[in-house]
Amino acid sequence: MSTILITGGHSGIGLAAATELSARKVDLILAGRSPARMQAVADELRAAHDVSVTTLALDLSSLASVREAARQLSVTKLDALLCNAGGRFDGDVTFSPDGYETTFATNCLGHFLLVELLLPHLAENGRVVYTASGTHDPDTMDGRMVGAAAEPDAVALATNDKALSAGKRYSTSKLCTVMYAYELHRRLRKAGSTVSSIAYDPGSVPGTGFLRGMPRPVRIFSTTRAMNWVSRRLGVTVSDIAFSGASLATLATGPEYADASGTYFQAQEGQLSAVRSAKLSYDEHRAAKLWDDSRHLVHLTPDEEPAQLR
């Protein structure tokens, strides 16, 4: 039986994916910072599908928490690691316990370190799937509406030295997420590894954590048919929680995606397709610099980094 670890698997798209995976008889590890909510979901999934569902305390904004979660992992083999959790942080700029801007710390550095630490646990032909967003591409309506992504400079983003808006901080973190996925793919293939690295855009999904910090009228309007119609007319990538969650589960387990490493997939109106990501996301020089700068920001030690990623 397969075992998959998913961050943010207790709400939104992550919960939909976890529900689909458990229905497919996949054992799960739910990782997140809400133990009570995760436990309730774990109990429900175990009862409904007769699978093993455990929880793992993890605050992606804290490097110490990521390291502790890796130490507490109770399994030796994972068939997939789903880097799904994330958020948009509106209002005044805040910083993580490590002194890094919260959006970049949570959406990027936390998952970057988690992948480094858990890669040795991934089975042969295992998969890493990163939940990205169409907002990363400034040439699309998704990207223009949120705020065009800035330069994927890890040091500048960690310190917020460009004073980016909340929308730009979010879209840029998702650009970095896509670039992490591609760079991981290149490093794994160079090392002869059979582990896959996939980037995934679940589309614009009303009711997810992305809108949690928005004003209440915005959150309410986002769930209406009128908003759905407007979004389609504007060219926004539209999906729903059930399909986007099921698509994430399929990317993690579907045999048809066994050779999908290094690819960007998008869920839109009931279809999951391989599409082109932003032009900048294919810049290998920038991606390598992003990776190496991230290594320094998370204070990666030689014994923590897998040989195939050096």
PDB file of C-alpha atoms in Angstrom:
ATOM      1  CA  MET A   1       0.000   0.000   0.000  1.00  0.00           C
ATOM      2  CA  SER A   2       1.253   3.471  -0.907  1.00  0.00           C
ATOM      3  CA  THR A   3       1.966   6.201   1.645  1.00  0.00           C
ATOM      4  CA  ILE A   4       1.765   9.878   0.738  1.00  0.00           C
ATOM      5  CA  LEU A   5       2.583  12.941   2.808  1.00  0.00           C
ATOM      6  CA  ILE A   6       0.581  16.050   2.015  1.00  0.00           C
ATOM      7  CA  THR A   7       0.989  19.485   3.535  1.00  0.00           C
ATOM      8  CA  GLY A   8      -2.267  21.337   4.084  1.00  0.00           C
ATOM      9  CA  GLY A   9      -4.285  18.170   3.576  1.00  0.00           C
ATOM     10  CA  HIS A  10      -6.949  19.124   6.121  1.00  0.00           C
ATOM     11  CA  SER A  11      -8.638  21.938   4.178  1.00  0.00           C
ATOM     12  CA  GLY A  12      -9.470  23.212   0.691  1.00  0.00           C
ATOM     13  CA  ILE A  13      -7.835  21.520  -2.281  1.00  0.00           C
ATOM     14  CA  GLY A  14      -5.589  19.519   0.040  1.00  0.00           C
ATOM     15  CA  LEU A  15      -8.575  18.007   1.832  1.00  0.00           C
ATOM     16  CA  ALA A  16     -10.220  17.143  -1.478  1.00  0.00           C
ATOM     17  CA  ALA A  17      -6.989  15.446  -2.569  1.00  0.00           C
ATOM     18  CA  ALA A  18      -6.644  13.602   0.741  1.00  0.00           C
ATOM     19  CA  THR A  19     -10.233  12.377   0.494  1.00  0.00           C
ATOM     20  CA  GLU A  20      -9.652  11.111  -3.050  1.00  0.00           C
ATOM     21  CA  LEU A  21      -6.366   9.430  -2.112  1.00  0.00           C
ATOM     22  CA  SER A  22      -7.850   7.667   0.901  1.00  0.00           C
ATOM     23  CA  ALA A  23     -10.718   6.439  -1.293  1.00  0.00           C
ATOM     24  CA  ARG A  24      -8.014   4.945  -3.538  1.00  0.00           C
ATOM     25  CA  LYS A  25      -6.677   3.083  -0.466  1.00  0.00           C
ATOM     26  CA  VAL A  26      -3.565   5.250  -0.067  1.00  0.00           C
ATOM     27  CA  ASP A  27      -2.195   5.669   3.453  1.00  0.00           C
ATOM     28  CA  LEU A  28      -1.752   9.325   4.347  1.00  0.00           C
ATOM     29  CA  ILE A  29       0.312  11.603   6.527  1.00  0.00           C
ATOM     30  CA  LEU A  30      -1.367  14.972   6.997  1.00  0.00           C
ATOM     31  CA  ALA A  31       1.190  17.658   7.824  1.00  0.00           C
ATOM     32  CA  GLY A  32       0.171  21.094   9.063  1.00  0.00           C
ATOM     33  CA  ARG A  33      -0.032  23.525  11.943  1.00  0.00           C
ATOM     34  CA  SER A  34      -3.599  22.744  13.086  1.00  0.00           C
ATOM     35  CA  PRO A  35      -3.379  19.483  15.083  1.00  0.00           C
ATOM     36  CA  ALA A  36      -7.025  19.431  16.153  1.00  0.00           C
ATOM     37  CA  ARG A  37      -8.354  20.044  12.636  1.00  0.00           C
ATOM     38  CA  MET A  38      -5.959  17.490  11.145  1.00  0.00           C
ATOM     39  CA  GLN A  39      -6.949  14.894  13.739  1.00  0.00           C
ATOM     40  CA  ALA A  40     -10.645  15.355  12.974  1.00  0.00           C
ATOM     41  CA  VAL A  41      -9.966  14.866   9.254  1.00  0.00           C
ATOM     42  CA  ALA A  42      -7.723  11.856   9.954  1.00  0.00           C
ATOM     43  CA  ASP A  43     -10.419  10.192  12.075  1.00  0.00           C
ATOM     44  CA  GLU A  44     -13.027  10.782   9.375  1.00  0.00           C
ATOM     45  CA  LEU A  45     -10.888   9.427   6.539  1.00  0.00           C
ATOM     46  CA  ARG A  46      -9.856   6.344   8.527  1.00  0.00           C
ATOM     47  CA  ALA A  47     -13.469   5.528   9.345  1.00  0.00           C
ATOM     48  CA  ALA A  48     -14.694   6.095   5.797  1.00  0.00           C
ATOM     49  CA  HIS A  49     -11.979   4.275   3.856  1.00  0.00           C
ATOM     50  CA  ASP A  50     -10.177   1.924   6.265  1.00  0.00           C
ATOM     51  CA  VAL A  51      -6.713   3.365   5.608  1.00  0.00           C
ATOM     52  CA  SER A  52      -3.949   4.600   7.858  1.00  0.00           C
ATOM     53  CA  VAL A  53      -4.067   8.379   8.325  1.00  0.00           C
ATOM     54  CA  THR A  54      -1.603   9.977  10.720  1.00  0.00           C
ATOM     55  CA  THR A  55      -0.809  13.600  11.489  1.00  0.00           C
ATOM     56  CA  LEU A  56       2.460  15.494  11.667  1.00  0.00           C
ATOM     57  CA  ALA A  57       2.863  18.903  13.285  1.00  0.00           C
ATOM     58  CA  LEU A  58       4.421  21.270  10.744  1.00  0.00           C
ATOM     59  CA  ASP A  59       4.608  25.049  10.514  1.00  0.00           C
ATOM     60  CA  LEU A  60       6.169  25.777   7.133  1.00  0.00           C
ATOM     61  CA  SER A  61       7.060  29.329   8.154  1.00  0.00           C
ATOM     62  CA  SER A  62       9.452  27.979  10.797  1.00  0.00           C
ATOM     63  CA  LEU A  63      12.637  26.185   9.738  1.00  0.00           C
ATOM     64  CA  ALA A  64      12.913  24.644  13.208  1.00  0.00           C
ATOM     65  CA  SER A  65       9.407  23.213  12.834  1.00  0.00           C
ATOM     66  CA  VAL A  66      10.246  21.749   9.403  1.00  0.00           C
ATOM     67  CA  ARG A  67      13.347  20.072  10.796  1.00  0.00           C
ATOM     68  CA  GLU A  68      11.428  18.716  13.775  1.00  0.00           C
ATOM     69  CA  ALA A  69       8.692  17.358  11.492  1.00  0.00           C
ATOM     70  CA  ALA A  70      11.317  15.546   9.408  1.00  0.00           C
ATOM     71  CA  ARG A  71      12.750  14.044  12.593  1.00  0.00           C
ATOM     72  CA  GLN A  72       9.297  12.944  13.762  1.00  0.00           C
ATOM     73  CA  LEU A  73       8.366  11.243  10.484  1.00  0.00           C
ATOM     74  CA  SER A  74       7.443   7.692  11.407  1.00  0.00           C
ATOM     75  CA  VAL A  75       7.721   6.011   8.000  1.00  0.00           C
ATOM     76  CA  THR A  76      10.843   5.107   6.081  1.00  0.00           C
ATOM     77  CA  LYS A  77       9.287   5.149   2.606  1.00  0.00           C
ATOM     78  CA  LEU A  78       7.015   7.682   0.914  1.00  0.00           C
ATOM     79  CA  ASP A  79       5.532   7.167  -2.515  1.00  0.00           C
ATOM     80  CA  ALA A  80       4.842  10.871  -2.927  1.00  0.00           C
ATOM     81  CA  LEU A  81       5.379  14.200  -1.208  1.00  0.00           C
ATOM     82  CA  LEU A  82       2.700  16.782  -1.984  1.00  0.00           C
ATOM     83  CA  CYS A  83       3.907  20.320  -1.265  1.00  0.00           C
ATOM     84  CA  ASN A  84       0.414  21.751  -1.209  1.00  0.00           C
ATOM     85  CA  ALA A  85       0.072  24.164   1.720  1.00  0.00           C
ATOM     86  CA  GLY A  86       0.525  27.883   1.265  1.00  0.00           C
ATOM     87  CA  GLY A  87      -1.226  31.188   1.537  1.00  0.00           C
ATOM     88  CA  ARG A  88      -1.461  34.848   0.764  1.00  0.00           C
ATOM     89  CA  PHE A  89      -0.692  37.194   3.653  1.00  0.00           C
ATOM     90  CA  ASP A  90      -2.386  40.570   3.310  1.00  0.00           C
ATOM     91  CA  GLY A  91      -1.978  43.603   5.510  1.00  0.00           C
ATOM     92  CA  ASP A  92       1.293  44.803   6.951  1.00  0.00           C
ATOM     93  CA  VAL A  93       4.398  42.822   6.037  1.00  0.00           C
ATOM     94  CA  THR A  94       5.236  40.215   8.664  1.00  0.00           C
ATOM     95  CA  PHE A  95       8.263  38.025   9.190  1.00  0.00           C
ATOM     96  CA  SER A  96       8.804  34.407  10.153  1.00  0.00           C
ATOM     97  CA  PRO A  97      10.536  33.219  13.346  1.00  0.00           C
ATOM     98  CA  ASP A  98      13.715  33.084  11.238  1.00  0.00           C
ATOM     99  CA  GLY A  99      13.349  36.703  10.141  1.00  0.00           C
ATOM    100  CA  TYR A 100      12.114  36.035   6.597  1.00  0.00           C
ATOM    101  CA  GLU A 101       9.066  37.605   4.945  1.00  0.00           C
ATOM    102  CA  THR A 102       6.123  35.351   5.798  1.00  0.00           C
ATOM    103  CA  THR A 103       4.872  34.642   2.251  1.00  0.00           C
ATOM    104  CA  PHE A 104       8.272  33.557   0.981  1.00  0.00           C
ATOM    105  CA  ALA A 105       9.072  31.690   4.199  1.00  0.00           C
ATOM    106  CA  THR A 106       5.808  29.728   4.103  1.00  0.00           C
ATOM    107  CA  ASN A 107       5.231  29.171   0.399  1.00  0.00           C
ATOM    108  CA  CYS A 108       8.854  28.628  -0.596  1.00  0.00           C
ATOM    109  CA  LEU A 109      11.539  28.079   2.025  1.00  0.00           C
ATOM    110  CA  GLY A 110       9.486  25.711   4.178  1.00  0.00           C
ATOM    111  CA  HIS A 111       8.741  23.353   1.313  1.00  0.00           C
ATOM    112  CA  PHE A 112      12.261  23.730  -0.079  1.00  0.00           C
ATOM    113  CA  LEU A 113      13.739  22.499   3.203  1.00  0.00           C
ATOM    114  CA  LEU A 114      11.101  19.776   3.585  1.00  0.00           C
ATOM    115  CA  VAL A 115      11.959  18.339   0.157  1.00  0.00           C
ATOM    116  CA  GLU A 116      15.683  18.382   0.973  1.00  0.00           C
ATOM    117  CA  LEU A 117      15.094  16.524   4.241  1.00  0.00           C
ATOM    118  CA  LEU A 118      12.530  13.993   3.007  1.00  0.00           C
ATOM    119  CA  LEU A 119      13.918  13.127  -0.412  1.00  0.00           C
ATOM    120  CA  PRO A 120      15.819  10.111   1.030  1.00  0.00           C
ATOM    121  CA  HIS A 121      12.428   8.757   2.158  1.00  0.00           C
ATOM    122  CA  LEU A 122      10.958   8.797  -1.342  1.00  0.00           C
ATOM    123  CA  ALA A 123      10.588   5.424  -2.989  1.00  0.00           C
ATOM    124  CA  GLU A 124      12.050   4.588  -6.365  1.00  0.00           C
ATOM    125  CA  ASN A 125       9.782   6.252  -8.934  1.00  0.00           C
ATOM    126  CA  GLY A 126       8.329   8.404  -6.159  1.00  0.00           C
ATOM    127  CA  ARG A 127       6.886  11.829  -6.892  1.00  0.00           C
ATOM    128  CA  VAL A 128       7.155  15.353  -5.552  1.00  0.00           C
ATOM    129  CA  VAL A 129       4.200  17.508  -6.595  1.00  0.00           C
ATOM    130  CA  TYR A 130       4.278  21.251  -5.945  1.00  0.00           C
ATOM    131  CA  THR A 131       0.996  23.147  -5.840  1.00  0.00           C
ATOM    132  CA  ALA A 132       1.740  26.325  -7.760  1.00  0.00           C
ATOM    133  CA  SER A 133      -0.662  28.884  -9.271  1.00  0.00           C
ATOM    134  CA  GLY A 134      -1.390  30.481 -12.603  1.00  0.00           C
ATOM    135  CA  THR A 135      -0.793  33.802 -10.869  1.00  0.00           C
ATOM    136  CA  HIS A 136       2.948  33.186 -11.339  1.00  0.00           C
ATOM    137  CA  ASP A 137       2.687  34.117 -15.029  1.00  0.00           C
ATOM    138  CA  PRO A 138       2.447  37.875 -15.673  1.00  0.00           C
ATOM    139  CA  ASP A 139       1.443  37.228 -19.297  1.00  0.00           C
ATOM    140  CA  THR A 140      -1.879  35.687 -18.199  1.00  0.00           C
ATOM    141  CA  MET A 141      -4.992  37.235 -16.693  1.00  0.00           C
ATOM    142  CA  ASP A 142      -4.342  35.199 -13.527  1.00  0.00           C
ATOM    143  CA  GLY A 143      -1.009  36.944 -13.091  1.00  0.00           C
ATOM    144  CA  ARG A 144      -2.199  40.423 -14.067  1.00  0.00           C
ATOM    145  CA  MET A 145      -5.110  40.380 -11.622  1.00  0.00           C
ATOM    146  CA  VAL A 146      -2.999  39.493  -8.588  1.00  0.00           C
ATOM    147  CA  GLY A 147       0.101  41.505  -9.423  1.00  0.00           C
ATOM    148  CA  ALA A 148       2.902  40.681 -11.840  1.00  0.00           C
ATOM    149  CA  ALA A 149       5.534  38.426 -10.326  1.00  0.00           C
ATOM    150  CA  ALA A 150       8.841  40.085  -9.473  1.00  0.00           C
ATOM    151  CA  GLU A 151      12.381  38.789  -9.983  1.00  0.00           C
ATOM    152  CA  PRO A 152      12.749  35.339  -8.310  1.00  0.00           C
ATOM    153  CA  ASP A 153      15.605  36.524  -6.091  1.00  0.00           C
ATOM    154  CA  ALA A 154      15.484  34.490  -2.890  1.00  0.00           C
ATOM    155  CA  VAL A 155      17.507  36.930  -0.780  1.00  0.00           C
ATOM    156  CA  ALA A 156      15.490  39.957  -1.872  1.00  0.00           C
ATOM    157  CA  LEU A 157      12.213  38.114  -1.353  1.00  0.00           C
ATOM    158  CA  ALA A 158      13.209  36.817   2.062  1.00  0.00           C
ATOM    159  CA  THR A 159      14.010  40.354   3.245  1.00  0.00           C
ATOM    160  CA  ASN A 160      11.230  42.051   1.218  1.00  0.00           C
ATOM    161  CA  ASP A 161      13.763  44.706   0.287  1.00  0.00           C
ATOM    162  CA  LYS A 162      11.649  45.764  -2.713  1.00  0.00           C
ATOM    163  CA  ALA A 163       8.578  46.416  -0.524  1.00  0.00           C
ATOM    164  CA  LEU A 164       6.338  44.271  -2.730  1.00  0.00           C
ATOM    165  CA  SER A 165       2.560  44.291  -2.370  1.00  0.00           C
ATOM    166  CA  ALA A 166       0.800  41.237  -0.939  1.00  0.00           C
ATOM    167  CA  GLY A 167      -0.331  40.198  -4.416  1.00  0.00           C
ATOM    168  CA  LYS A 168       3.167  40.446  -5.860  1.00  0.00           C
ATOM    169  CA  ARG A 169       4.633  38.577  -2.897  1.00  0.00           C
ATOM    170  CA  TYR A 170       2.153  35.772  -3.533  1.00  0.00           C
ATOM    171  CA  SER A 171       2.571  35.572  -7.328  1.00  0.00           C
ATOM    172  CA  THR A 172       6.363  35.689  -7.020  1.00  0.00           C
ATOM    173  CA  SER A 173       6.337  32.905  -4.434  1.00  0.00           C
ATOM    174  CA  LYS A 174       4.405  30.781  -6.920  1.00  0.00           C
ATOM    175  CA  LEU A 175       6.887  31.597  -9.686  1.00  0.00           C
ATOM    176  CA  CYS A 176       9.614  30.371  -7.350  1.00  0.00           C
ATOM    177  CA  THR A 177       7.569  27.233  -6.660  1.00  0.00           C
ATOM    178  CA  VAL A 178       7.446  26.362 -10.370  1.00  0.00           C
ATOM    179  CA  MET A 179      11.173  27.026 -10.688  1.00  0.00           C
ATOM    180  CA  TYR A 180      11.919  24.810  -7.673  1.00  0.00           C
ATOM    181  CA  ALA A 181       9.965  22.005  -9.360  1.00  0.00           C
ATOM    182  CA  TYR A 182      11.931  22.344 -12.598  1.00  0.00           C
ATOM    183  CA  GLU A 183      15.302  22.667 -10.864  1.00  0.00           C
ATOM    184  CA  LEU A 184      14.581  19.616  -8.710  1.00  0.00           C
ATOM    185  CA  HIS A 185      13.723  17.700 -11.887  1.00  0.00           C
ATOM    186  CA  ARG A 186      17.011  18.690 -13.517  1.00  0.00           C
ATOM    187  CA  ARG A 187      19.083  17.777 -10.462  1.00  0.00           C
ATOM    188  CA  LEU A 188      17.354  14.440 -10.018  1.00  0.00           C
ATOM    189  CA  ARG A 189      17.846  13.477 -13.651  1.00  0.00           C
ATOM    190  CA  LYS A 190      21.473  14.559 -13.585  1.00  0.00           C
ATOM    191  CA  ALA A 191      21.971  12.256 -10.595  1.00  0.00           C
ATOM    192  CA  GLY A 192      20.243   9.351 -12.333  1.00  0.00           C
ATOM    193  CA  SER A 193      17.279   9.394  -9.946  1.00  0.00           C
ATOM    194  CA  THR A 194      13.866   8.070 -11.005  1.00  0.00           C
ATOM    195  CA  VAL A 195      11.959  10.372  -8.634  1.00  0.00           C
ATOM    196  CA  SER A 196       9.636  12.786 -10.460  1.00  0.00           C
ATOM    197  CA  SER A 197       9.130  16.494  -9.787  1.00  0.00           C
ATOM    198  CA  ILE A 198       5.874  18.033 -11.030  1.00  0.00           C
ATOM    199  CA  ALA A 199       4.369  21.538 -10.843  1.00  0.00           C
ATOM    200  CA  TYR A 200       0.582  21.898 -10.624  1.00  0.00           C
ATOM    201  CA  ASP A 201      -1.810  24.842 -10.948  1.00  0.00           C
ATOM    202  CA  PRO A 202      -5.189  23.923  -9.403  1.00  0.00           C
ATOM    203  CA  GLY A 203      -6.808  26.980 -10.985  1.00  0.00           C
ATOM    204  CA  SER A 204      -8.790  29.709  -9.301  1.00  0.00           C
ATOM    205  CA  VAL A 205     -10.908  27.886  -6.732  1.00  0.00           C
ATOM    206  CA  PRO A 206     -13.445  29.825  -4.597  1.00  0.00           C
ATOM    207  CA  GLY A 207     -13.376  29.112  -0.878  1.00  0.00           C
ATOM    208  CA  THR A 208      -9.697  28.182  -0.614  1.00  0.00           C
ATOM    209  CA  GLY A 209      -7.031  29.671   1.642  1.00  0.00           C
ATOM    210  CA  PHE A 210      -5.903  32.092  -1.063  1.00  0.00           C
ATOM    211  CA  LEU A 211      -8.892  34.330  -0.261  1.00  0.00           C
ATOM    212  CA  ARG A 212      -8.835  33.831   3.512  1.00  0.00           C
ATOM    213  CA  GLY A 213      -7.236  37.199   4.178  1.00  0.00           C
ATOM    214  CA  MET A 214      -9.470  39.135   1.795  1.00  0.00           C
ATOM    215  CA  PRO A 215     -12.429  41.291   2.972  1.00  0.00           C
ATOM    216  CA  ARG A 216     -15.578  39.298   3.728  1.00  0.00           C
ATOM    217  CA  PRO A 217     -17.608  40.741   0.800  1.00  0.00           C
ATOM    218  CA  VAL A 218     -14.846  39.624  -1.590  1.00  0.00           C
ATOM    219  CA  ARG A 219     -14.851  36.128  -0.117  1.00  0.00           C
ATOM    220  CA  ILE A 220     -18.637  35.878  -0.395  1.00  0.00           C
ATOM    221  CA  PHE A 221     -18.758  37.197  -3.966  1.00  0.00           C
ATOM    222  CA  SER A 222     -16.005  34.788  -5.016  1.00  0.00           C
ATOM    223  CA  THR A 223     -18.348  31.835  -4.443  1.00  0.00           C
ATOM    224  CA  THR A 224     -21.215  33.156  -6.580  1.00  0.00           C
ATOM    225  CA  ARG A 225     -22.181  32.192 -10.115  1.00  0.00           C
ATOM    226  CA  ALA A 226     -21.762  35.809 -11.131  1.00  0.00           C
ATOM    227  CA  MET A 227     -18.092  35.762 -10.083  1.00  0.00           C
ATOM    228  CA  ASN A 228     -17.584  32.478 -11.900  1.00  0.00           C
ATOM    229  CA  TRP A 229     -19.060  33.985 -15.078  1.00  0.00           C
ATOM    230  CA  VAL A 230     -16.987  37.159 -14.777  1.00  0.00           C
ATOM    231  CA  SER A 231     -13.812  35.138 -14.198  1.00  0.00           C
ATOM    232  CA  ARG A 232     -14.385  33.052 -17.304  1.00  0.00           C
ATOM    233  CA  ARG A 233     -15.100  36.138 -19.394  1.00  0.00           C
ATOM    234  CA  LEU A 234     -11.870  37.731 -18.197  1.00  0.00           C
ATOM    235  CA  GLY A 235      -9.822  34.659 -19.040  1.00  0.00           C
ATOM    236  CA  VAL A 236      -9.093  33.549 -15.480  1.00  0.00           C
ATOM    237  CA  THR A 237      -8.251  29.852 -15.034  1.00  0.00           C
ATOM    238  CA  VAL A 238     -11.349  28.541 -13.236  1.00  0.00           C
ATOM    239  CA  SER A 239     -11.809  25.218 -11.452  1.00  0.00           C
ATOM    240  CA  ASP A 240     -13.546  23.795  -8.374  1.00  0.00           C
ATOM    241  CA  ILE A 241     -12.309  22.169  -5.196  1.00  0.00           C
ATOM    242  CA  ALA A 242     -13.465  18.638  -6.036  1.00  0.00           C
ATOM    243  CA  PHE A 243     -11.839  18.497  -9.476  1.00  0.00           C
ATOM    244  CA  SER A 244      -8.656  20.318  -8.460  1.00  0.00           C
ATOM    245  CA  GLY A 245      -8.210  18.048  -5.437  1.00  0.00           C
ATOM    246  CA  ALA A 246      -8.847  14.911  -7.490  1.00  0.00           C
ATOM    247  CA  SER A 247      -6.349  16.149 -10.087  1.00  0.00           C
ATOM    248  CA  LEU A 248      -3.683  16.586  -7.419  1.00  0.00           C
ATOM    249  CA  ALA A 249      -4.362  13.030  -6.256  1.00  0.00           C
ATOM    250  CA  THR A 250      -4.080  11.764  -9.829  1.00  0.00           C
ATOM    251  CA  LEU A 251      -0.766  13.525 -10.410  1.00  0.00           C
ATOM    252  CA  ALA A 252       0.514  11.835  -7.260  1.00  0.00           C
ATOM    253  CA  THR A 253      -0.612   8.303  -8.112  1.00  0.00           C
ATOM    254  CA  GLY A 254      -1.811   7.985 -11.697  1.00  0.00           C
ATOM    255  CA  PRO A 255       0.334   5.637 -13.821  1.00  0.00           C
ATOM    256  CA  GLU A 256      -0.271   7.936 -16.796  1.00  0.00           C
ATOM    257  CA  TYR A 257       1.887  10.564 -15.052  1.00  0.00           C
ATOM    258  CA  ALA A 258       4.830   8.288 -14.301  1.00  0.00           C
ATOM    259  CA  ASP A 259       6.953  10.117 -16.895  1.00  0.00           C
ATOM    260  CA  ALA A 260       5.646  13.617 -16.201  1.00  0.00           C
ATOM    261  CA  SER A 261       8.676  14.937 -14.326  1.00  0.00           C
ATOM    262  CA  GLY A 262       9.593  18.501 -15.213  1.00  0.00           C
ATOM    263  CA  THR A 263       6.087  19.305 -16.459  1.00  0.00           C
ATOM    264  CA  TYR A 264       3.581  21.982 -15.441  1.00  0.00           C
ATOM    265  CA  PHE A 265      -0.064  20.895 -15.268  1.00  0.00           C
ATOM    266  CA  GLN A 266      -3.175  23.024 -14.960  1.00  0.00           C
ATOM    267  CA  ALA A 267      -6.726  22.223 -13.890  1.00  0.00           C
ATOM    268  CA  GLN A 268      -9.341  24.210 -15.759  1.00  0.00           C
ATOM    269  CA  GLU A 269     -13.084  23.610 -16.073  1.00  0.00           C
ATOM    270  CA  GLY A 270     -12.916  19.851 -15.623  1.00  0.00           C
ATOM    271  CA  GLN A 271      -9.754  19.219 -17.629  1.00  0.00           C
ATOM    272  CA  LEU A 272      -6.205  18.524 -16.438  1.00  0.00           C
ATOM    273  CA  SER A 273      -3.669  19.490 -19.079  1.00  0.00           C
ATOM    274  CA  ALA A 274       0.064  19.938 -19.484  1.00  0.00           C
ATOM    275  CA  VAL A 275       0.632  23.601 -20.393  1.00  0.00           C
ATOM    276  CA  ARG A 276       3.501  26.061 -20.658  1.00  0.00           C
ATOM    277  CA  SER A 277       4.366  28.013 -17.538  1.00  0.00           C
ATOM    278  CA  ALA A 278       5.737  31.564 -17.487  1.00  0.00           C
ATOM    279  CA  LYS A 279       8.663  32.309 -19.805  1.00  0.00           C
ATOM    280  CA  LEU A 280      10.877  33.234 -16.864  1.00  0.00           C
ATOM    281  CA  SER A 281      10.217  29.891 -15.151  1.00  0.00           C
ATOM    282  CA  TYR A 282      12.364  28.127 -17.758  1.00  0.00           C
ATOM    283  CA  ASP A 283      15.446  30.239 -17.015  1.00  0.00           C
ATOM    284  CA  GLU A 284      17.883  27.615 -15.739  1.00  0.00           C
ATOM    285  CA  HIS A 285      20.460  30.130 -14.525  1.00  0.00           C
ATOM    286  CA  ARG A 286      17.903  31.933 -12.372  1.00  0.00           C
ATOM    287  CA  ALA A 287      16.520  28.626 -11.091  1.00  0.00           C
ATOM    288  CA  ALA A 288      19.960  27.387 -10.048  1.00  0.00           C
ATOM    289  CA  LYS A 289      20.624  30.662  -8.232  1.00  0.00           C
ATOM    290  CA  LEU A 290      17.226  30.487  -6.524  1.00  0.00           C
ATOM    291  CA  TRP A 291      18.045  26.948  -5.376  1.00  0.00           C
ATOM    292  CA  ASP A 292      21.529  27.771  -4.122  1.00  0.00           C
ATOM    293  CA  ASP A 293      20.408  30.957  -2.347  1.00  0.00           C
ATOM    294  CA  SER A 294      17.578  29.000  -0.711  1.00  0.00           C
ATOM    295  CA  ARG A 295      20.104  26.448   0.544  1.00  0.00           C
ATOM    296  CA  HIS A 296      21.951  29.231   2.337  1.00  0.00           C
ATOM    297  CA  LEU A 297      18.786  30.869   3.686  1.00  0.00           C
ATOM    298  CA  VAL A 298      17.605  27.626   5.322  1.00  0.00           C
ATOM    299  CA  HIS A 299      21.155  26.987   6.645  1.00  0.00           C
ATOM    300  CA  LEU A 300      21.310  23.566   5.041  1.00  0.00           C
ATOM    301  CA  THR A 301      24.091  21.439   6.484  1.00  0.00           C
ATOM    302  CA  PRO A 302      26.079  18.855   4.449  1.00  0.00           C
ATOM    303  CA  ASP A 303      24.468  15.944   6.283  1.00  0.00           C
ATOM    304  CA  GLU A 304      20.969  17.281   5.553  1.00  0.00           C
ATOM    305  CA  GLU A 305      21.359  17.564   1.776  1.00  0.00           C
ATOM    306  CA  PRO A 306      20.875  14.419  -0.300  1.00  0.00           C
ATOM    307  CA  ALA A 307      23.817  13.648  -2.569  1.00  0.00           C
ATOM    308  CA  GLN A 308      21.739  13.899  -5.742  1.00  0.00           C
ATOM    309  CA  LEU A 309      20.793  17.511  -5.009  1.00  0.00           C
ATOM    310  CA  ARG A 310      24.278  18.911  -4.432  1.00  0.00           C
TER     311      ARG A 310
END
